[in-house]
Amino acid sequence: MNKKRKPLELYVHIPFCIRKCAYCDFVSGQGTEAVQRAYEAALLSEIDAAEEASGCEVATVFFGGGTPSAVDAQMLARVMEKLRSKYVFSGNAEITLEANPGTLNEEKLKDYRKSGFNRISIGCQSVHDDELKRLGRIHTFAEFQESFALARNAGFTNINVDLMSGLPGQSEEKWEESLRTIAELSPEHISAYSLIVEPGTPFAEQELDLPDEETEREMYARTAEILREYGFWQYEISNYAKPGLACRHNIGYWNRTEYLGFGPSAASLFQNRRWTNTTDVSSYRKACGAPEKIREEEQMLSRQERMEEFMFLGLRMTEGISMAEFAEQFGEAIPDVYGDVLKKYEAMQLLEERGGRLFLTRDGISVSNVILADFLL
Ligand code: SF4
């Protein structure tokens, strides 16, 4: 009899962009064709050398970056081929490609479909060209619209659009206009993150006229309300989807499904071991055939750390966590471990228990950072 295979998620990092955005702290930069070829060779040897995952079935794949659509589509095809030759894929695996306007064309999109990509995530961020310029994005809103239409025509029936709130000089009206304009295009999924000014980025060096906390809170509350009008359901702090079209890759991450990440800065969780690959692209290229040399911060998670992750990752999702599943995994009931925290937030109506699940209320979601931190034992 066939033993059921465990689900596995794969992430592939493509660290190339046309130009660096002013807020970006991801591992990404420009790369000549020769550098990209060398990177491809390194990535393929890292995948070859990885020993994990026999007995698993790939449920989702996510190519992120960087801008995967900035490199030759054939390079992505070869990486996909390598993954397929190494792992068993589920028949309905969700395979996502991150893409940016200004780097897509009909030909490439057809090639992505041929390689098996069935979901595309397009970085729009704003429908206002002045905001896009301020962010240092390489594209205009018109170019986004063109990319979106091309993706639909190429047969992508599962499209995510990324938007960003809390931008310098952004008013609530402008944010709402971005949300409504994108919702009207009817993508299947919208990710709406608020800008975080990361140290070391050009934004961190500038005087930014950022919306105040009160405006940010209002923008956040309006996001869910507006998107609900258009049929999007908030399933996580920053993610909204049409029914049945939540991103399975993200959900797996919050449910602690095992995943392997390839490429510099890619993170992995496998058999309760976490590690992150070096962020240094040139050390990565030199040592990628020997995974032990590129993996950093390798850590075997203790029972307590696993419990903490179960809570603070699971509670990010609006449907929360299963109390029974916690008890099954850890042999203890949630109230026995987190009794005081539960009492405190239930009394404040920020946390609720219903039907065997524990979840943040609407008010709880808007202050989730503080609550989730309280689940660290
Ligand atoms: S496109 Fe994305 S990864 Fe590239 S520089 Fe901009 S924010 Fe960073």
PDB file of N, CA, C and O and ligand atoms in Angstrom, residues 16-17 19-21 23-26 28 65-67 100 137, ligand 1:
ATOM      1  N   PHE A  16      17.735  39.125  -8.584  1.00  0.00           N
ATOM      2  CA  PHE A  16      18.037  40.166  -9.567  1.00  0.00           C
ATOM      3  C   PHE A  16      16.859  41.116  -9.760  1.00  0.00           C
ATOM      4  O   PHE A  16      15.703  40.686  -9.806  1.00  0.00           O
ATOM      5  N   CYS A  17      17.179  42.394  -9.850  1.00  0.00           N
ATOM      6  CA  CYS A  17      16.167  43.415 -10.145  1.00  0.00           C
ATOM      7  C   CYS A  17      16.767  44.381 -11.153  1.00  0.00           C
ATOM      8  O   CYS A  17      17.989  44.491 -11.273  1.00  0.00           O
ATOM      9  N   ARG A  19      16.446  47.635 -10.999  1.00  0.00           N
ATOM     10  CA  ARG A  19      16.978  48.733 -10.199  1.00  0.00           C
ATOM     11  C   ARG A  19      16.436  48.566  -8.786  1.00  0.00           C
ATOM     12  O   ARG A  19      15.371  47.996  -8.592  1.00  0.00           O
ATOM     13  N   LYS A  20      17.194  49.021  -7.802  1.00  0.00           N
ATOM     14  CA  LYS A  20      16.772  48.831  -6.416  1.00  0.00           C
ATOM     15  C   LYS A  20      15.717  49.876  -6.028  1.00  0.00           C
ATOM     16  O   LYS A  20      15.910  51.075  -6.262  1.00  0.00           O
ATOM     17  N   CYS A  21      14.617  49.434  -5.418  1.00  0.00           N
ATOM     18  CA  CYS A  21      13.605  50.375  -4.927  1.00  0.00           C
ATOM     19  C   CYS A  21      14.123  51.050  -3.648  1.00  0.00           C
ATOM     20  O   CYS A  21      14.940  50.468  -2.930  1.00  0.00           O
ATOM     21  N   TYR A  23      12.953  51.488  -0.769  1.00  0.00           N
ATOM     22  CA  TYR A  23      12.569  50.936   0.538  1.00  0.00           C
ATOM     23  C   TYR A  23      13.038  49.500   0.718  1.00  0.00           C
ATOM     24  O   TYR A  23      12.746  48.890   1.744  1.00  0.00           O
ATOM     25  N   CYS A  24      13.753  48.965  -0.282  1.00  0.00           N
ATOM     26  CA  CYS A  24      13.959  47.512  -0.328  1.00  0.00           C
ATOM     27  C   CYS A  24      15.187  47.045   0.438  1.00  0.00           C
ATOM     28  O   CYS A  24      16.283  47.563   0.238  1.00  0.00           O
ATOM     29  N   ASP A  25      14.987  46.038   1.301  1.00  0.00           N
ATOM     30  CA  ASP A  25      16.151  45.437   1.959  1.00  0.00           C
ATOM     31  C   ASP A  25      16.253  43.940   1.641  1.00  0.00           C
ATOM     32  O   ASP A  25      16.878  43.188   2.353  1.00  0.00           O
ATOM     33  N   PHE A  26      15.603  43.519   0.555  1.00  0.00           N
ATOM     34  CA  PHE A  26      15.731  42.116   0.147  1.00  0.00           C
ATOM     35  C   PHE A  26      17.100  41.901  -0.480  1.00  0.00           C
ATOM     36  O   PHE A  26      17.733  42.850  -0.952  1.00  0.00           O
ATOM     37  N   SER A  28      18.853  41.466  -3.288  1.00  0.00           N
ATOM     38  CA  SER A  28      18.615  41.608  -4.728  1.00  0.00           C
ATOM     39  C   SER A  28      19.471  42.734  -5.264  1.00  0.00           C
ATOM     40  O   SER A  28      19.854  43.646  -4.531  1.00  0.00           O
ATOM     41  N   GLY A  65      11.860  36.996  -4.999  1.00  0.00           N
ATOM     42  CA  GLY A  65      13.146  37.669  -5.165  1.00  0.00           C
ATOM     43  C   GLY A  65      13.223  38.961  -4.387  1.00  0.00           C
ATOM     44  O   GLY A  65      12.593  39.094  -3.347  1.00  0.00           O
ATOM     45  N   GLY A  66      13.920  39.887  -4.996  1.00  0.00           N
ATOM     46  CA  GLY A  66      14.299  40.011  -6.386  1.00  0.00           C
ATOM     47  C   GLY A  66      13.066  40.067  -7.305  1.00  0.00           C
ATOM     48  O   GLY A  66      11.937  40.166  -6.881  1.00  0.00           O
ATOM     49  N   THR A  67      13.359  39.992  -8.553  1.00  0.00           N
ATOM     50  CA  THR A  67      12.314  39.993  -9.578  1.00  0.00           C
ATOM     51  C   THR A  67      12.543  38.805 -10.503  1.00  0.00           C
ATOM     52  O   THR A  67      13.299  38.920 -11.479  1.00  0.00           O
ATOM     53  N   ASN A 100       7.317  41.725 -11.860  1.00  0.00           N
ATOM     54  CA  ASN A 100       7.120  43.174 -11.768  1.00  0.00           C
ATOM     55  C   ASN A 100       6.805  43.763 -13.130  1.00  0.00           C
ATOM     56  O   ASN A 100       7.380  43.343 -14.143  1.00  0.00           O
ATOM     57  N   ARG A 137      10.108  52.750  -7.868  1.00  0.00           N
ATOM     58  CA  ARG A 137       9.693  51.626  -8.710  1.00  0.00           C
ATOM     59  C   ARG A 137      10.063  51.927 -10.167  1.00  0.00           C
ATOM     60  O   ARG A 137      10.134  53.085 -10.558  1.00  0.00           O
TER      61      ARG A 137
HETATM   62  S1  SF4 B   1      11.394  45.036  -7.158  1.00  0.00           S
HETATM   63 FE1  SF4 B   1      11.132  44.129  -5.124  1.00  0.00          FE
HETATM   64  S2  SF4 B   1      13.018  43.018  -4.710  1.00  0.00           S
HETATM   65 FE2  SF4 B   1      13.420  44.404  -6.428  1.00  0.00          FE
HETATM   66  S3  SF4 B   1      14.280  46.200  -5.526  1.00  0.00           S
HETATM   67 FE3  SF4 B   1      12.070  46.566  -5.683  1.00  0.00          FE
HETATM   68  S4  SF4 B   1      11.207  45.850  -3.743  1.00  0.00           S
HETATM   69 FE4  SF4 B   1      13.289  45.057  -3.875  1.00  0.00          FE
END
